[in-house]
CSV table of C-alpha atoms and ligand atoms in Angstrom, one decimal:
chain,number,residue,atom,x,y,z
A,248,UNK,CA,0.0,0.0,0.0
A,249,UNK,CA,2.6,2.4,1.0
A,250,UNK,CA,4.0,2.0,-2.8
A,251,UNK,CA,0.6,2.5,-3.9
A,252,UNK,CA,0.7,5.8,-2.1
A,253,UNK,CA,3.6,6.9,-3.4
A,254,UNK,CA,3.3,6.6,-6.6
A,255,UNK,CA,0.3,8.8,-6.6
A,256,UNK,CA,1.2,11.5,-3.5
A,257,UNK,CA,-1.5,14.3,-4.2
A,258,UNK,CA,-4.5,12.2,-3.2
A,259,UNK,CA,-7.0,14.3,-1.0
A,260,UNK,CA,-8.2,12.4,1.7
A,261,UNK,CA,-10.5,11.9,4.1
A,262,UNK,CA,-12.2,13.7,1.0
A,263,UNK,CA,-14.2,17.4,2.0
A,264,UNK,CA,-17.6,17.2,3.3
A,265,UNK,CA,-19.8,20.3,2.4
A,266,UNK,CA,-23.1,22.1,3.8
A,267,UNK,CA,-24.8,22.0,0.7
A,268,UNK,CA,-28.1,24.3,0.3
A,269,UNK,CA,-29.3,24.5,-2.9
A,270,UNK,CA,-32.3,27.1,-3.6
A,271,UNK,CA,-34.9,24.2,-4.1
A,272,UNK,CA,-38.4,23.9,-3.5
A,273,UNK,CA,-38.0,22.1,-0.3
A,274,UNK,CA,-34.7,21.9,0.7
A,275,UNK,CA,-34.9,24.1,3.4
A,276,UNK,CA,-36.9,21.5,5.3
A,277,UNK,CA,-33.6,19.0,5.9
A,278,UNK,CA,-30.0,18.8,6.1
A,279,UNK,CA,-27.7,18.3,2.9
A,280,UNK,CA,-24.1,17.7,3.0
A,281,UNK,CA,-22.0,16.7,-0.2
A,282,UNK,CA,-19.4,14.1,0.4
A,283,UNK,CA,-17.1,15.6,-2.5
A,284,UNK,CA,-14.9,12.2,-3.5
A,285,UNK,CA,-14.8,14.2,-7.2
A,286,UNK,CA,-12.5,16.2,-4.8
A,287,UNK,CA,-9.9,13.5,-4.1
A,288,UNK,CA,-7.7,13.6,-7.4
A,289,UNK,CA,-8.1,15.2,-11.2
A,290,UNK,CA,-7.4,12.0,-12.4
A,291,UNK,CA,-8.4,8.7,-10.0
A,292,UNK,CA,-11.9,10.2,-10.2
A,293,UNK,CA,-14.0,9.5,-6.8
A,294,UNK,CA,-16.0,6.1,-5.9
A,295,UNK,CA,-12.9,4.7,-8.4
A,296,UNK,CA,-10.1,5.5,-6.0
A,297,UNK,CA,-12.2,3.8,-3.3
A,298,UNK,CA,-13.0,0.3,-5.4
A,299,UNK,CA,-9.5,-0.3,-6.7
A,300,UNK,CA,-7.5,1.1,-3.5
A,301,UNK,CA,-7.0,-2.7,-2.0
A,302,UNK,CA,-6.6,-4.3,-5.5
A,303,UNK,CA,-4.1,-2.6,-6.2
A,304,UNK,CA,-2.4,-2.0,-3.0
A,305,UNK,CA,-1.8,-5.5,-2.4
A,306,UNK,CA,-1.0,-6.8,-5.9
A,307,UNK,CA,0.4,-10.3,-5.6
A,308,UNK,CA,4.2,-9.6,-6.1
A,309,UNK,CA,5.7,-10.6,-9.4
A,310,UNK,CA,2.2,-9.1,-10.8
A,311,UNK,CA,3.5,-8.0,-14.5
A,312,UNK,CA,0.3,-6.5,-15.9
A,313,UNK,CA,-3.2,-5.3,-15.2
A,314,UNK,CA,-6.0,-6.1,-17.3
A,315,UNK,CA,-9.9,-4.7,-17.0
A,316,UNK,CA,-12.2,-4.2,-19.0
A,317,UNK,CA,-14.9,-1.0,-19.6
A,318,UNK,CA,-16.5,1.0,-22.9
A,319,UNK,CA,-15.3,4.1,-24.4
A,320,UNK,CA,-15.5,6.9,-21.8
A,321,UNK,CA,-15.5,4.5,-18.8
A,322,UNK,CA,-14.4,5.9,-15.3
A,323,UNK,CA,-12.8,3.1,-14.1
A,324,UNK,CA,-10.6,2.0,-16.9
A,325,UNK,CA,-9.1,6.1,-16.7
A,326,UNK,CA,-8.5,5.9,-13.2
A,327,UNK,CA,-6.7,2.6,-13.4
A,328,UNK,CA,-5.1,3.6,-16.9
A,329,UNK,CA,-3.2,6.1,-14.7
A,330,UNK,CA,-2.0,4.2,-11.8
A,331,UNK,CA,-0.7,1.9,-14.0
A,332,UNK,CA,1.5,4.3,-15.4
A,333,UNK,CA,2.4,5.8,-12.4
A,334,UNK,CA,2.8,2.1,-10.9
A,335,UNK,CA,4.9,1.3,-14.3
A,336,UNK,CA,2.9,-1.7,-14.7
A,337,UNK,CA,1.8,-2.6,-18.1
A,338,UNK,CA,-2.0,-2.0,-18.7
A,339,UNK,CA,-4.4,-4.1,-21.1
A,340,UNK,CA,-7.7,-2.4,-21.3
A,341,UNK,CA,-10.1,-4.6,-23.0
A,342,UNK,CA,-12.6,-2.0,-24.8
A,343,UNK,CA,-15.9,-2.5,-25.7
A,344,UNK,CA,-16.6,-1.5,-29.4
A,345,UNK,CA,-13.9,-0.3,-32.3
A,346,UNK,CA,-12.7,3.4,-31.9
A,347,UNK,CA,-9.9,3.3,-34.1
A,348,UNK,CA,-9.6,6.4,-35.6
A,349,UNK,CA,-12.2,8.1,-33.7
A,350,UNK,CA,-10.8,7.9,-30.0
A,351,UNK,CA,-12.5,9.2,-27.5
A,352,UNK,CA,-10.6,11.8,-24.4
A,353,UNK,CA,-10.5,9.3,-22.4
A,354,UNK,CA,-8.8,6.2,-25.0
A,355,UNK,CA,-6.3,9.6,-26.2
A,356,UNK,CA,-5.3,9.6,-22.7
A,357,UNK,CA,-5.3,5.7,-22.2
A,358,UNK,CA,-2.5,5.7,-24.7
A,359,UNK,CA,-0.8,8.6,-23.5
A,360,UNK,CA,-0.1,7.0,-20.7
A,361,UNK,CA,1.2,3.7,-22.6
A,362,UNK,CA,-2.1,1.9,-22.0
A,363,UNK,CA,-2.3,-1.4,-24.2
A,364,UNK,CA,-5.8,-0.7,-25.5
A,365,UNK,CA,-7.9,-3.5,-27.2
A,366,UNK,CA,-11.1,-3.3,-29.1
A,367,UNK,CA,-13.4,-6.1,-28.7
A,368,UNK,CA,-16.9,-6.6,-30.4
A,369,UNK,CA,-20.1,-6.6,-28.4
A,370,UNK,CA,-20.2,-10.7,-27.7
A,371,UNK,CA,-16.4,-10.7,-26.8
A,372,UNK,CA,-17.0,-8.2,-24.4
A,373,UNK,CA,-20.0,-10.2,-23.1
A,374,UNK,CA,-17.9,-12.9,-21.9
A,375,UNK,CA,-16.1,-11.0,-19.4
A,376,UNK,CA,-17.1,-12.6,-16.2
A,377,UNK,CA,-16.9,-16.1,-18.3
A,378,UNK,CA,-14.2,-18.6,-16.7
A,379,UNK,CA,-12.9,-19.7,-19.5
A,380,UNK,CA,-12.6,-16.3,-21.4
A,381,UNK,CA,-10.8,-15.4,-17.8
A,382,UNK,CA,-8.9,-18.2,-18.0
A,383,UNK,CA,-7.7,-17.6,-21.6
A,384,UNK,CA,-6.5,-14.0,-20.9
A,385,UNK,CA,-4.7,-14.9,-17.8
A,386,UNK,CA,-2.5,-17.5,-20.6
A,387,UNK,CA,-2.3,-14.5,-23.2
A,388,UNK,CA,-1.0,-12.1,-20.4
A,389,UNK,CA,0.9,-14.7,-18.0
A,390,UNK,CA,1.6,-13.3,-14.0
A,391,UNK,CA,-1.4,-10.5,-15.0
A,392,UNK,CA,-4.0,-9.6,-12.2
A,393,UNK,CA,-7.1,-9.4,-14.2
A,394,UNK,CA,-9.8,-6.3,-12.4
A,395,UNK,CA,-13.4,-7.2,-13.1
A,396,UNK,CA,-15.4,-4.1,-15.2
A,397,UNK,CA,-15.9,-1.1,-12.7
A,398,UNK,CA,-13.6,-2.2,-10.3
A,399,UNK,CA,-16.7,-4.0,-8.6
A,400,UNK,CA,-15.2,-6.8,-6.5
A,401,UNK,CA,-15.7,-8.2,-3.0
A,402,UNK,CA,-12.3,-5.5,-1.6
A,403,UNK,CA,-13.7,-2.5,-3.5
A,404,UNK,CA,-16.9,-2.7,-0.5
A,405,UNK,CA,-14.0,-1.9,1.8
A,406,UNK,CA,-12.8,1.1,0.0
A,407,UNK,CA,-16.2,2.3,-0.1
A,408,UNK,CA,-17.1,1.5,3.4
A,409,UNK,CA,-13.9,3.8,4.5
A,410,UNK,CA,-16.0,6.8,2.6
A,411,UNK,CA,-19.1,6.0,4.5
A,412,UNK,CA,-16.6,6.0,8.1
A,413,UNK,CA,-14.8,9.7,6.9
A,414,UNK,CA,-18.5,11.1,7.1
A,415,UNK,CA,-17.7,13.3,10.4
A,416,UNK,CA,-21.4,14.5,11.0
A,417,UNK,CA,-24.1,12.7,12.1
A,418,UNK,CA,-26.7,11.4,9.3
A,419,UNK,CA,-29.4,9.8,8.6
A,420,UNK,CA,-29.4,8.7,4.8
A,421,UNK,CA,-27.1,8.9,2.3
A,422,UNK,CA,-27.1,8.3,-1.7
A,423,UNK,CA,-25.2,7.6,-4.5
A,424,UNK,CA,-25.9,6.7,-8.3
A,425,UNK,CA,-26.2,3.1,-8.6
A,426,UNK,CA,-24.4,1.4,-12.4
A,427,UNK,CA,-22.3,-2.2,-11.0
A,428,UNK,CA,-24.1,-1.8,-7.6
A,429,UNK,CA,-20.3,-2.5,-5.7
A,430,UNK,CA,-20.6,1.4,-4.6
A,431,UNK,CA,-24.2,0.9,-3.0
A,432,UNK,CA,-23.2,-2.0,-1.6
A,433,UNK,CA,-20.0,-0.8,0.2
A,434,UNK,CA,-21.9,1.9,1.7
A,435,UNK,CA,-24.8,-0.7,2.8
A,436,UNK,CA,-22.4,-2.3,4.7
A,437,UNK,CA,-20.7,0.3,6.3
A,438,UNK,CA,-24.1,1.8,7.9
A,439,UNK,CA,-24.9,2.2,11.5
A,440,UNK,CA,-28.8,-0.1,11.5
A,441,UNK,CA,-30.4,3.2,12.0
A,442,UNK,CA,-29.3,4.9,8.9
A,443,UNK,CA,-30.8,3.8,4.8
A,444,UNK,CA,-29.0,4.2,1.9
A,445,UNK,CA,-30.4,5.2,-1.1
A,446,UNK,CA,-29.5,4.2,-4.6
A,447,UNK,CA,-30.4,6.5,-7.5
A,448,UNK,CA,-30.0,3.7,-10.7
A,449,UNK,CA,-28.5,5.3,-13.6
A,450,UNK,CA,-29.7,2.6,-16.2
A,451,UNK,CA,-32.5,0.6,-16.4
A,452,UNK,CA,-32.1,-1.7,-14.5
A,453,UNK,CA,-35.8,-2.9,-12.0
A,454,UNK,CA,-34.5,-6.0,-9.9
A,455,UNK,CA,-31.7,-6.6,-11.8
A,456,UNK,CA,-29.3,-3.8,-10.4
A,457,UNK,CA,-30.9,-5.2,-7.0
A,458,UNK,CA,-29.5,-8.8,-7.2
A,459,UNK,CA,-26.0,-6.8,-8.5
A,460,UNK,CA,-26.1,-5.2,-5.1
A,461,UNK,CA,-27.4,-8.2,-2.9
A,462,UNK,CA,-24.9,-10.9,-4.4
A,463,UNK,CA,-22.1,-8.7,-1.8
A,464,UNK,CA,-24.0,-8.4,1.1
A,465,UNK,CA,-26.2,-10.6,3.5
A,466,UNK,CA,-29.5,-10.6,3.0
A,467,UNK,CA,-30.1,-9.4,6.3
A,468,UNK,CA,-28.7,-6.3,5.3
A,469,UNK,CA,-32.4,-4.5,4.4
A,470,UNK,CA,-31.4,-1.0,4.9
A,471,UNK,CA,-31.2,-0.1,1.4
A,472,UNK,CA,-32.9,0.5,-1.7
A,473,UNK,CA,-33.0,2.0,-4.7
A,474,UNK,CA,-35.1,4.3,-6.9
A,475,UNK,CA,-35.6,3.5,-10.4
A,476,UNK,CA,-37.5,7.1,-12.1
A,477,UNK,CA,-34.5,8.7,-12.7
A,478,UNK,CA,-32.4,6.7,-15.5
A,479,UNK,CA,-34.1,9.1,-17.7
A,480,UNK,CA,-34.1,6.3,-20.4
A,481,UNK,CA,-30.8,4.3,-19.4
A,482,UNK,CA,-26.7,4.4,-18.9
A,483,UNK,CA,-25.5,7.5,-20.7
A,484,UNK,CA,-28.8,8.7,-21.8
A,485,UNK,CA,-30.3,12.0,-21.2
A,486,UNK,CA,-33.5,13.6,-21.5
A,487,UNK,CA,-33.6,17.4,-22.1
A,488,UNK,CA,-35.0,18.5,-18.7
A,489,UNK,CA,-31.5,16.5,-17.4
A,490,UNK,CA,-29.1,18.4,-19.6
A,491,UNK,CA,-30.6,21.5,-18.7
A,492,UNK,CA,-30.4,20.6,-14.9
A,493,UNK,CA,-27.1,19.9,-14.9
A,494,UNK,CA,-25.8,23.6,-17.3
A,495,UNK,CA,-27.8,25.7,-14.9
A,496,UNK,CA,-26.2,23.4,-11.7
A,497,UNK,CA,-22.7,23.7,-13.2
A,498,UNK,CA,-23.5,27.8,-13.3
A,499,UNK,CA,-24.8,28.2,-9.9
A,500,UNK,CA,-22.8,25.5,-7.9
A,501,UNK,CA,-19.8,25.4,-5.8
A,502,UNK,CA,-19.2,22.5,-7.8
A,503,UNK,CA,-19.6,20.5,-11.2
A,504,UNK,CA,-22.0,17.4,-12.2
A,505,UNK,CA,-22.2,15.1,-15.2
A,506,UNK,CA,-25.1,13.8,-17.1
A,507,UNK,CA,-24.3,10.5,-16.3
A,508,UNK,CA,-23.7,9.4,-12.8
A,509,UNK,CA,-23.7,12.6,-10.6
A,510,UNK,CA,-26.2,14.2,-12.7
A,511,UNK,CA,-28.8,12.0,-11.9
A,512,UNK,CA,-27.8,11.7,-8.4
A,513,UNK,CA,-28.8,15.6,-8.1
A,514,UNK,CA,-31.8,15.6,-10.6
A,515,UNK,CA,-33.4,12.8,-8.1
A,516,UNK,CA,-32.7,14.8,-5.0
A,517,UNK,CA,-33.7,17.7,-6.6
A,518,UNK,CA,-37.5,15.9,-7.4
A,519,UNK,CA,-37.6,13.9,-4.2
A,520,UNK,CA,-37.3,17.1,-2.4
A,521,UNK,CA,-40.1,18.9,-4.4
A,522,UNK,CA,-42.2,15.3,-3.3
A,523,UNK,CA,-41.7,16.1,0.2
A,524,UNK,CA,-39.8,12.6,-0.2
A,525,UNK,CA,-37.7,12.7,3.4
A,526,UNK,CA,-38.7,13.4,6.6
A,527,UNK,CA,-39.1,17.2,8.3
A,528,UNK,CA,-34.9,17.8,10.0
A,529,UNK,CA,-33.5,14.8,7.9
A,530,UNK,CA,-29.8,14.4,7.5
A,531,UNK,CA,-28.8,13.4,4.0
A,532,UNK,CA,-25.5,13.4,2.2
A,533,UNK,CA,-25.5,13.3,-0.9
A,534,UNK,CA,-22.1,11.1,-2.3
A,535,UNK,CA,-20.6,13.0,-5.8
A,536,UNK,CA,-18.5,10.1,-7.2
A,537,UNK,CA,-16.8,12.3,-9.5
A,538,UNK,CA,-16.4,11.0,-13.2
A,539,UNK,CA,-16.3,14.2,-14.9
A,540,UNK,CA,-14.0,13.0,-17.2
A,541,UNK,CA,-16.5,11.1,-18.6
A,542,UNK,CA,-18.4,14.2,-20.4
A,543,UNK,CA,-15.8,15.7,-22.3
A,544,UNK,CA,-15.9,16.1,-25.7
A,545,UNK,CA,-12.1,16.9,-26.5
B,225,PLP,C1,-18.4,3.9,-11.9
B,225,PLP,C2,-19.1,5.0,-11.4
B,225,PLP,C3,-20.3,4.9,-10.7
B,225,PLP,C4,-20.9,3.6,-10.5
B,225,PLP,O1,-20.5,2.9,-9.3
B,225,PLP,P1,-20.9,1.3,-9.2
B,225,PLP,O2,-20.1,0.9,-8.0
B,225,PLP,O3,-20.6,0.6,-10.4
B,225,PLP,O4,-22.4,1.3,-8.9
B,225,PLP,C5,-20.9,6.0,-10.1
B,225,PLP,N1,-20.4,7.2,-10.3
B,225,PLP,C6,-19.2,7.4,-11.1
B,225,PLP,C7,-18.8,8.8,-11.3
B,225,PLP,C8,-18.6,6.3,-11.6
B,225,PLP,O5,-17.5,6.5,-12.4
């Protein structure tokens, strides 16, 4: 861990926490605070410094590559991209789709840093949870640790849970955007059994996004759920009314949002609030898990 750190020594951690009091219809009735993990690096964008901390601070030694997989503008392959390079650690990203010739910011800066980027169709990329497929990438790249899509594995919950501990104020529920479910589940487990977490999915996603979230945690574990209105037609899709949200937010804020993952987050608290949806004094933070990356166009 300690090389981990100091290959990458401008990490901002415990991350800020922030009164937040936006002039909604009904804010002024509870408590917001913004647990700004978009604030920890420029790079290792939030809830992805949390997920890959212990995978990649206790690499099995001898370890001569990475390889994970993610689509175009993906978070997590960007964050891990990085410490790769600042680990000196060969990289495979397995990509989904062909963007040869019309690379995205985020593949440009994949192969800045010397990232070994591979397109893969849509039923190659399919197969990445498949044993065998596994299997046959741990021959092609021998002594590789191979990270699952998004980081999400059993020691990214840890990661996540240490978010949920930093919180210094008392609270009473806390969100996040909901896409692998390992994020949700982290911070599930890291509750006290009198505070709910609240999952806003970004794709569509009814039950299934659940079982993503419950295959990591007991099923005892009931204190969380999560709210399926505001996908606003599935991952990476946007509606009007949510690109105009987030402009207008991004010109009156303290901080930025995204369309994708944060957006949403904001857009739901924003409507839940309007709904009278929490109760009169309640304590909510509100978890921005960065990704701004992810919008750019250039
Ligand atoms: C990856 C990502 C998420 C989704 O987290 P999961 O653990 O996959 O649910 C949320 N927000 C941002 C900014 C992300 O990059």
């Amino acid at each position: 861990m300690t090389h981990l750190y100091s290959a990458i020594p401008s990490l901002r951690l415990p991350s800020p926490l922030i009164p937040f009091t936006p002039p909604w219809e009904g804010a002024t009735r509870v408590e917001i605070m913004v647990k700004r993990d978009d604030a920890i690096h420029p790079i290792i964008s939030g809830n992805k410094w949390r997920k890959l901390k212990y995978a990649l601070g206790n690499l099995p030694t001898g370890t001569q590559s990475i390889v994970s997989f993610g689509g175009g503008h993906s978070n997590h392959l960007h964050a891990l991209g990085y410490v790769c390079c600042q680990l000196n650690i060969p990289f495979y990203s397995i990509v989904r789709g062909n963007y040869l010739g019309n690379e995205t910011p985020m593949l440009k800066d994949l192969a800045l840093w010397g990232s070994h980027i591979l397109y893969v169709d849509k039923k190659t990329y399919q197969q990445r949870h498949s044993k065998d497929y596994l299997a046959q990438l741990t021959r092609r790249y021998p002594k590789s640790v191979v990270i699952p899509e998004g980081g999400s594995q059993a020691d990214a919950l840890k990661g996540v849970g240490e978010m949920v501990k930093e919180v210094s104020e008392p609270f009473d529920r806390i969100m996040a955007p909901v896409a692998s479910g390992a994020t949700l589940a982290g911070i599930a487990l890291a509750l006290k059994s009198n505070q709910q977490a609240l999952g806003i999915a970004v794709l569509k996603g009814e039950e299934y996004l659940e079982s993503l979230v419950s295959q990591f945690i007991p099923p005892s574990l009931t204190h969380w759920q999560i709210d399926h209105r505001f996908h606003c037609g599935g991952y990476a899709k946007k509606t009007a009314e949510l690109t105009t949200f987030c402009e207008a937010f991004n010109h009156q804020m303290p901080f930025c949002i995204e369309p994708v993952y944060s957006g949403k987050v904001f857009f739901a608290l924003k409507q839940l609030l309007a709904a009278n949806a929490f109760c009169e004094g309640e304590r909510i933070v509100i978890v921005h898990t960065g990704g701004l990356q992810g919008a750019r166009t250039a």
